[in-house]
Coordinates of C-alpha atoms in Angstrom, one line a residue:
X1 CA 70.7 97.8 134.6
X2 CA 68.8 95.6 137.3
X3 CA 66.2 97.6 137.0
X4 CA 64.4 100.7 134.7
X5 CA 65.9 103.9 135.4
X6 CA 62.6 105.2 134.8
X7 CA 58.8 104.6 135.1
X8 CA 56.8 103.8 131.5
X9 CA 54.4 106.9 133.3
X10 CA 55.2 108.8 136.1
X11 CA 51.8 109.8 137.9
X12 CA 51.9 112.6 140.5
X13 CA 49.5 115.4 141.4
X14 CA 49.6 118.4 138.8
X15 CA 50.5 121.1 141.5
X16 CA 52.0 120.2 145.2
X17 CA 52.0 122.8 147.3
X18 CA 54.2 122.1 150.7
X19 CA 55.5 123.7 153.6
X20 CA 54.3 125.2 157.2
X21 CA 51.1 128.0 156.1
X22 CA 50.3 127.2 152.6
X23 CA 47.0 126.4 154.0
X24 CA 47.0 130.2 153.3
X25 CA 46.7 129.4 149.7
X26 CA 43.8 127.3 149.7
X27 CA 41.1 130.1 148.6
X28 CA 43.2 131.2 145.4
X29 CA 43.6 127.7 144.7
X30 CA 40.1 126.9 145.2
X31 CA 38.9 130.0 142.9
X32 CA 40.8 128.6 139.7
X33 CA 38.3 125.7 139.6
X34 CA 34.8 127.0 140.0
X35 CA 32.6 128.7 142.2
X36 CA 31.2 125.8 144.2
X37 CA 33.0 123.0 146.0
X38 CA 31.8 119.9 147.7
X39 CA 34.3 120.1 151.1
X40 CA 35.2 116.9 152.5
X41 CA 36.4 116.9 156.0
X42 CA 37.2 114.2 159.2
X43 CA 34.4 115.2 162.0
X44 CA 37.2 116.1 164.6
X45 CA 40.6 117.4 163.4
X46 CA 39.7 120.6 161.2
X47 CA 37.6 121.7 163.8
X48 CA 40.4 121.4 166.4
X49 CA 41.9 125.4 166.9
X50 CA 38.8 126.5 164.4
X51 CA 40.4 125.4 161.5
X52 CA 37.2 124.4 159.5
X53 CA 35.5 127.6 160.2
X54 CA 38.8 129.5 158.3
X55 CA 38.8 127.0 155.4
X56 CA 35.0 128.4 154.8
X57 CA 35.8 131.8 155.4
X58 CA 38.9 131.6 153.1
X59 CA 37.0 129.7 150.4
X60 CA 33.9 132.6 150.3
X61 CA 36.7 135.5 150.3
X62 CA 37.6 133.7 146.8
X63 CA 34.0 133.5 145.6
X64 CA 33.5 130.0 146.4
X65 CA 30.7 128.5 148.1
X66 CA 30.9 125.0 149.7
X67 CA 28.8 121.8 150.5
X68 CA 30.2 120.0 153.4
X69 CA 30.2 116.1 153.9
X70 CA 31.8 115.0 157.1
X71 CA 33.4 111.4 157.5
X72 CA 33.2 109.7 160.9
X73 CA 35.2 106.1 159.7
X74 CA 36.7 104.9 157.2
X75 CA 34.6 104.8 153.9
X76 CA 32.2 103.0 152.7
X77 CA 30.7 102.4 149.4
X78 CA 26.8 103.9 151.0
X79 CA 28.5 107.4 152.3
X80 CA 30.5 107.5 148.7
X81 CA 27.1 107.1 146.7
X82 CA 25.8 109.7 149.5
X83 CA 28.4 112.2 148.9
X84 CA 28.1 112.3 145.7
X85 CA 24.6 112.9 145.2
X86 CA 24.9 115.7 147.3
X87 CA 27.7 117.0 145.1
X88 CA 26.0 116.0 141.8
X89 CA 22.4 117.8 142.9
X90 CA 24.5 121.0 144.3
X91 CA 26.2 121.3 140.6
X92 CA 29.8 121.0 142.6
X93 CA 32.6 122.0 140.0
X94 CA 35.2 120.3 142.6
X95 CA 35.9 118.8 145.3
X96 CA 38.0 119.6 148.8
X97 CA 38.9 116.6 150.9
X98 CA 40.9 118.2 153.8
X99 CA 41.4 115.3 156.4
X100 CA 43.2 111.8 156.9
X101 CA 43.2 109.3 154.1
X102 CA 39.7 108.3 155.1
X103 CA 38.8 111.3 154.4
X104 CA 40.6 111.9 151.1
X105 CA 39.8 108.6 149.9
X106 CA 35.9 109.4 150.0
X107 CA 36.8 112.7 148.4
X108 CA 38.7 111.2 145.8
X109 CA 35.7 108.3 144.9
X110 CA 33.1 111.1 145.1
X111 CA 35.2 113.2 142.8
X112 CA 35.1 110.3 140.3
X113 CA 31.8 109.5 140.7
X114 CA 29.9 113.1 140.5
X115 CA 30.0 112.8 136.6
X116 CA 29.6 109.2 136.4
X117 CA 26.5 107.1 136.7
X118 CA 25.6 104.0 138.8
X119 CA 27.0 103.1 142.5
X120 CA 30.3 103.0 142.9
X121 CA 30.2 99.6 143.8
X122 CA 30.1 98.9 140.1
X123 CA 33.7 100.6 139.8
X124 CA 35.3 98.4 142.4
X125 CA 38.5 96.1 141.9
X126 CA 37.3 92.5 142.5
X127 CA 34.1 92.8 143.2
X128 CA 32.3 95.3 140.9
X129 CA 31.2 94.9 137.1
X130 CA 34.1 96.4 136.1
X131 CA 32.5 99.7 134.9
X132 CA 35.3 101.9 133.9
X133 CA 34.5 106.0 134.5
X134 CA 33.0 107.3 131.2
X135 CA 33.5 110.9 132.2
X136 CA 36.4 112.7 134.0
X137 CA 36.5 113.1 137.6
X138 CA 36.3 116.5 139.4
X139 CA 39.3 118.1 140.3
X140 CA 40.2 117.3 143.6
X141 CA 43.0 119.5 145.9
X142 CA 43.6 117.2 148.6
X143 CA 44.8 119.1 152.4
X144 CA 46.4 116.2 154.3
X145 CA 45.7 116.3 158.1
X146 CA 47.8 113.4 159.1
X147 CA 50.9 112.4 157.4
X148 CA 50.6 108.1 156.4
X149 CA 48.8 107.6 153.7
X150 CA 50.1 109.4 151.1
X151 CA 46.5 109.7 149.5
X152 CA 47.2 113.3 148.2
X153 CA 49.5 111.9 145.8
X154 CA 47.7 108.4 144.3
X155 CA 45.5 107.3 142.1
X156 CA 43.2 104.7 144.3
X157 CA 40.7 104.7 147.1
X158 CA 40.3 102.2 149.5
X159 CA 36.9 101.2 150.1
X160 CA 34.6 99.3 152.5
X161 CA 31.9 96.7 151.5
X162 CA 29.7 93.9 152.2
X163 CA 29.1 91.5 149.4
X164 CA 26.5 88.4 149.3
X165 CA 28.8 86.2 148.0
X166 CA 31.9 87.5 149.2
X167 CA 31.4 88.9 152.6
X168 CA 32.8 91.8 154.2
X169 CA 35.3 93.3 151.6
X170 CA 37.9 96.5 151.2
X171 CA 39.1 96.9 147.9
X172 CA 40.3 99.9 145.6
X173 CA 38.4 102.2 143.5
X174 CA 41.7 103.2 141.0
X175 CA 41.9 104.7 137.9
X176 CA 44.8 107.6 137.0
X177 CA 42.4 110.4 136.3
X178 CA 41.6 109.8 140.2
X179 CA 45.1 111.3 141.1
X180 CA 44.7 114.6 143.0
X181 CA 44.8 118.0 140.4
X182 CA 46.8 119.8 144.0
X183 CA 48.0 118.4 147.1
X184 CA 48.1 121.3 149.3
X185 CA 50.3 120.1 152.4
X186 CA 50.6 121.5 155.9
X187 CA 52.5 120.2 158.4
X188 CA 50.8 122.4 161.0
X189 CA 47.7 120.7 160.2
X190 CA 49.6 117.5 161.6
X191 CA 50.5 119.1 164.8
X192 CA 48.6 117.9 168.2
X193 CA 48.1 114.7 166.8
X194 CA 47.8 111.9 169.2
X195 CA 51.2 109.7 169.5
X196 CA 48.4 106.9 168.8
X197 CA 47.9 108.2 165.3
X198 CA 51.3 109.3 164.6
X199 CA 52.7 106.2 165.2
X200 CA 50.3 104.5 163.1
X201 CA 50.7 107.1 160.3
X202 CA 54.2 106.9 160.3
X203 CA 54.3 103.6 160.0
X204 CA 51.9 103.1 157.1
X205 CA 54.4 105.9 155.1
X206 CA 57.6 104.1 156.4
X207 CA 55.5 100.6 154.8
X208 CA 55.0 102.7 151.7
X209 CA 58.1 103.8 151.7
X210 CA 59.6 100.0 152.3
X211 CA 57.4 98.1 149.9
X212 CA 57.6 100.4 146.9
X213 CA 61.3 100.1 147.1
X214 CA 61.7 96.2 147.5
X215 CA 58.7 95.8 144.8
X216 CA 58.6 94.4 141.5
X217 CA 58.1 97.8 139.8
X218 CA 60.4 99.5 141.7
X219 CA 62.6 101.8 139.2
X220 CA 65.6 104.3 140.0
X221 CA 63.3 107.1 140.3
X222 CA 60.8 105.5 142.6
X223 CA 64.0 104.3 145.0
X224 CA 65.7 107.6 145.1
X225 CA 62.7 109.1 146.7
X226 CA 61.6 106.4 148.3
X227 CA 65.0 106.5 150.4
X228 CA 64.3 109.8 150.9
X229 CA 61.4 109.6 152.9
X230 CA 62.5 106.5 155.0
X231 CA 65.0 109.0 155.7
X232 CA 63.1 111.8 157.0
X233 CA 61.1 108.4 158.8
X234 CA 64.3 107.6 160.5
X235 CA 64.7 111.0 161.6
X236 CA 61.9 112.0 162.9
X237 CA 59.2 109.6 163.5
X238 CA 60.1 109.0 167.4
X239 CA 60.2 112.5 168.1
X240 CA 56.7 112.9 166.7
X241 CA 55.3 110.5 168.4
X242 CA 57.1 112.0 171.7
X243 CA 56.1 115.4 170.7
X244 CA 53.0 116.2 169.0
X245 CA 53.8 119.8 168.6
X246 CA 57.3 119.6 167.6
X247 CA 56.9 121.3 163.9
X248 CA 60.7 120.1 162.4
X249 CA 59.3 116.6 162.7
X250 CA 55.8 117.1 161.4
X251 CA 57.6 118.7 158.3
X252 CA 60.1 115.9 157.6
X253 CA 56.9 113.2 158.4
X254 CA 54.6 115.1 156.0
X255 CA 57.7 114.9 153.3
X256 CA 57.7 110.8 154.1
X257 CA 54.5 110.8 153.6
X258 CA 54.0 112.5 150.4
X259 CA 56.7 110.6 148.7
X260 CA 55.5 107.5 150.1
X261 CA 52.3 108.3 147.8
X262 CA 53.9 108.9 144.7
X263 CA 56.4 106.1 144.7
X264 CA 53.4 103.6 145.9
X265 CA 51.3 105.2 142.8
X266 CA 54.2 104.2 140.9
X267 CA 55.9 101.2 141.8
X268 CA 53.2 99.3 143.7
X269 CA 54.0 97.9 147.1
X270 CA 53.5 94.5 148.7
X271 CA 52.6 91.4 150.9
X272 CA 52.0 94.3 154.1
X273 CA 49.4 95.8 151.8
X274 CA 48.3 93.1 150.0
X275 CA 47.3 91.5 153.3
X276 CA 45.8 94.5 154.9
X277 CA 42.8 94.8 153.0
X278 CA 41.5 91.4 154.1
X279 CA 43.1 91.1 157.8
X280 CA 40.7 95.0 158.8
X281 CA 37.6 93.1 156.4
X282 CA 37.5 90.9 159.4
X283 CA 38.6 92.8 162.5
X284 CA 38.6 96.3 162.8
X285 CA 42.5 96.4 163.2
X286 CA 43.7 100.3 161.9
X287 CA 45.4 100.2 158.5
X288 CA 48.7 102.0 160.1
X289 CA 48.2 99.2 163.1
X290 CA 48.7 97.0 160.6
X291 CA 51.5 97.9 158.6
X292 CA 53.4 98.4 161.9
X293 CA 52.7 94.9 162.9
X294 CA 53.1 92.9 159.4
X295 CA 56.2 95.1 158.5
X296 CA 58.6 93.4 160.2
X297 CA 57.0 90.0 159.8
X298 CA 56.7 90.5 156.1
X299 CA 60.0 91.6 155.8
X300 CA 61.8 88.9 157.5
X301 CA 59.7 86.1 155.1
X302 CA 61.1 88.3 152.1
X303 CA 64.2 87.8 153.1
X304 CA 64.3 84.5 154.4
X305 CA 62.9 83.2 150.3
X306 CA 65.2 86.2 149.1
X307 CA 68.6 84.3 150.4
X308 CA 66.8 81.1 149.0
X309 CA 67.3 82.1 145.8
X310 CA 63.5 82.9 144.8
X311 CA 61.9 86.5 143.8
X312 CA 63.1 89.6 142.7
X313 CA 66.9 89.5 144.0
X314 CA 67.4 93.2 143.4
X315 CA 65.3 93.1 146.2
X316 CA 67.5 92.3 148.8
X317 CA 69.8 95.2 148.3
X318 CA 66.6 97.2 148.4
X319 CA 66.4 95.9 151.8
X320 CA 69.5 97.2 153.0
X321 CA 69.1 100.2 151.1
X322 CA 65.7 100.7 153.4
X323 CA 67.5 99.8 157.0
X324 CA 71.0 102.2 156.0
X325 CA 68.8 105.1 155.3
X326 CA 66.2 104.5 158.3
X327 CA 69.5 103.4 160.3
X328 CA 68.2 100.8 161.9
X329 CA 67.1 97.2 161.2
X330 CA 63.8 97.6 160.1
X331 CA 62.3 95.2 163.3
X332 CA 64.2 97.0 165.4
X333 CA 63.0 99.9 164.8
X334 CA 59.2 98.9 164.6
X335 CA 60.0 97.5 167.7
X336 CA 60.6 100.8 169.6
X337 CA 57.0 101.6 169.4
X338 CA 54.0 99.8 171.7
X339 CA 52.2 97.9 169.5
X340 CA 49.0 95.3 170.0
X341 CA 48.5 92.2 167.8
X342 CA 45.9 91.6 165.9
X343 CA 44.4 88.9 168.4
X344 CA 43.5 92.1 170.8
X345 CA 40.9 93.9 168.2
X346 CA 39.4 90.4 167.3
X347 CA 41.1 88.4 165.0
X348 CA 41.1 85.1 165.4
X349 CA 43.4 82.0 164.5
X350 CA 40.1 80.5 162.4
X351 CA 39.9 84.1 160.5
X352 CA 43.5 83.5 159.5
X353 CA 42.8 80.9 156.1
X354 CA 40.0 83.6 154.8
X355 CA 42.6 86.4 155.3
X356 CA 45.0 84.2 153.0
X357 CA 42.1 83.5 150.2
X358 CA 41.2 87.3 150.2
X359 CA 45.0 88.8 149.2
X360 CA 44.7 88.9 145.8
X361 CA 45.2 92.5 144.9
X362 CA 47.4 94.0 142.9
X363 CA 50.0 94.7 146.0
X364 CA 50.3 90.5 146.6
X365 CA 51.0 90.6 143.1
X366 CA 54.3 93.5 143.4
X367 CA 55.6 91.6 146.3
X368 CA 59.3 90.8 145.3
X369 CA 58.8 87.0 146.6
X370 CA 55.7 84.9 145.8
X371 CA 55.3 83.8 149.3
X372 CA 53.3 80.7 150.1
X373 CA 49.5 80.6 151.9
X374 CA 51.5 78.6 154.5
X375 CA 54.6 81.3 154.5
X376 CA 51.6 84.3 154.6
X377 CA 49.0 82.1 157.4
X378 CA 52.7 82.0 159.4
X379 CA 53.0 85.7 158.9
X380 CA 49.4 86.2 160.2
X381 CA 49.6 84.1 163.1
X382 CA 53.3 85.9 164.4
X383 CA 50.7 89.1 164.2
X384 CA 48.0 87.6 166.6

């Protein structure tokens, strides 16, 4: 075959629970890991309809007792260290992130770090000192508020930084033991989202989705589900956007989402990602904003070196397999929704050559073509 049929290690959360209500389940969940949680939450969404007051009344009808951190932007490697101290002095036995993938993503690194010494800074891709976690993290259960990410399902968090001699930096905290113990999935949690966000979740899942197919790792697991979800994208994304209480598509765009975790976990993605980290290190451009913009851009330079002959070829049917089950041409269909360049939160055409030198991670290196610094600075200036 082209390609393995199977990963060498298939990583996905130990329990997944999914469907509208099973945020029902959260206190019996909660109980089988100890008796005090540190609860991670956004500032605004579980509070909408009083939902963070029933999470705490749920959790102490089970015997647990909670320490609440709330997240106000995307995190950075200060409010990890902070969190965590307050989880590590308040003997938490586990963590609850219930939020975006902000949200979850500072869950996830506090969960890591609670038993480990040092700043996390220390544990960071790139930029660290490549301090490995001597001690198991914390079980996390992970209750997903938007559906883009996929966070409840991976093994990495994305963190922000400021470096001497690098600058302003977002790079990955990652290790396997960081995957989620349960993802506990909602779709009503989704529902009265703003079309803003919902079009920028969507999009980051459809990118997941699109990426972990066409990427160097891909294997026939990874693409069944990953056609799957682009799927349920193709479906449904629109009418989320145009209804934010519309339940049938918050279910199928909470599916997308999910499986657009595991098969990133699994497969890796590419140049979309692998650009993103650097492009919101110098303008505060959102991550979905960004994948809805570089998507199409990054997909036509695939395919443009694809049809040269270079990369992964196998790649070019994964492609079409991505635009049959979305059913539409992938530009055409990021095209149906308003988006801003880059150019209008900042980003400027002198940024563009730093942006090129920072997209090393891992997700450059799954792309299925090596593209160029020219071929990516072309990319990045189509996004301005």
């Amino acid at each position: 075959m082209a390609e393995p049929v199977f990963p060498a290690e298939l990583r996905v959360p130990s329990r997944v629970l999914f469907g509208p209500g099973v945020l029902r389940h959260l206190g019996e969940v909660a109980g089988a890991f100890g008796k005090r949680a540190l609860l991670v939450t956004g500032s605004a969404s579980v509070r909408r309809g009083g939902t963070l007051g029933k999470i705490e009344a749920v959790l102490q009808s089970h015997g647990v007792a909670s320490v609440h951190v709330t997240v106000r932007h995307e995190p950075d490697v200060e409010s990890v260290d902070k969190a965590s101290a307050m989880g590590r002095s308040a003997g938490c036995d586990f963590v609850i992130a219930v939020g975006g993938g902000s949200v979850i993503d500072l869950a996830k690194s506090a969960a890591g770090m609670i038993p480990n010494e040092g700043s996390l800074l220390d544990y960071l891709e790139g930029v660290g000192t490549g301090k490995t976690m001597a001690r198991a993290p914390l079980p996390l259960i992970a209750v997903p508020t938007t559906a883009g990410t996929g966070s409840e399902a991976t093994k990495n968090a994305v963190i922000n930084g400021y470096s001497l001699t690098r600058g302003p930096f977002k790079k990955s905290f990652r290790d396997p033991r960081l995957v989620p113990a349960v993802a506990l999935v909602d779709p009503e949690l989704s529902m009265g989202a703003s079309s803003e966000i919902t079009t920028a979740c969507g999009m980051d899942a459809l990118t997941q989705l699109v990426e972990s197919l066409t990427s160097l790792h891909a294997t026939a697991v990874t693409d069944a589900l990953a056609v799957s979800g682009i799927e349920a994208v193709g479906r449904s994304l629109q009418r989320a956007v145009e209804n934010g209480y519309g339940l049938e598509a918050r279910v199928e765009m909470a599916y997308a989402a999910l499986l657009s975790g595991i098969c990133l976990s699994n497969a890796g993605l590419g140049a979309v990602h692998g650009l993103a980290s650097p492009v919101s290190a110098h303008a505060p451009v959102p991550h979905g904003h960004i994948c809805a913009v570089l998507l199409p851009l990054v997909t036509g330079a695939n395919l443009a070196a694809l049809r040269e002959g270079r990369g992964r070829q196998e790649a070019l049917r994964g492609y079409e397999r991505a635009e049959e089950a979305l059913g539409a041409p992938i530009a055409g269909f990021c095209g149906r929704f308003r988006i801003r360049g880059f150019g209008s939160f900042g980003l400027k055409l002198e940024d563009l050559s730093r942006v090129v030198a920072g997209a090393t991670s891992g997700s450059m290196k799954t792309n299925p073509v090596e593209l160029t610094p020219q071929e990516l600075e072309g990319i990045l200036k189509e996004a301005l």
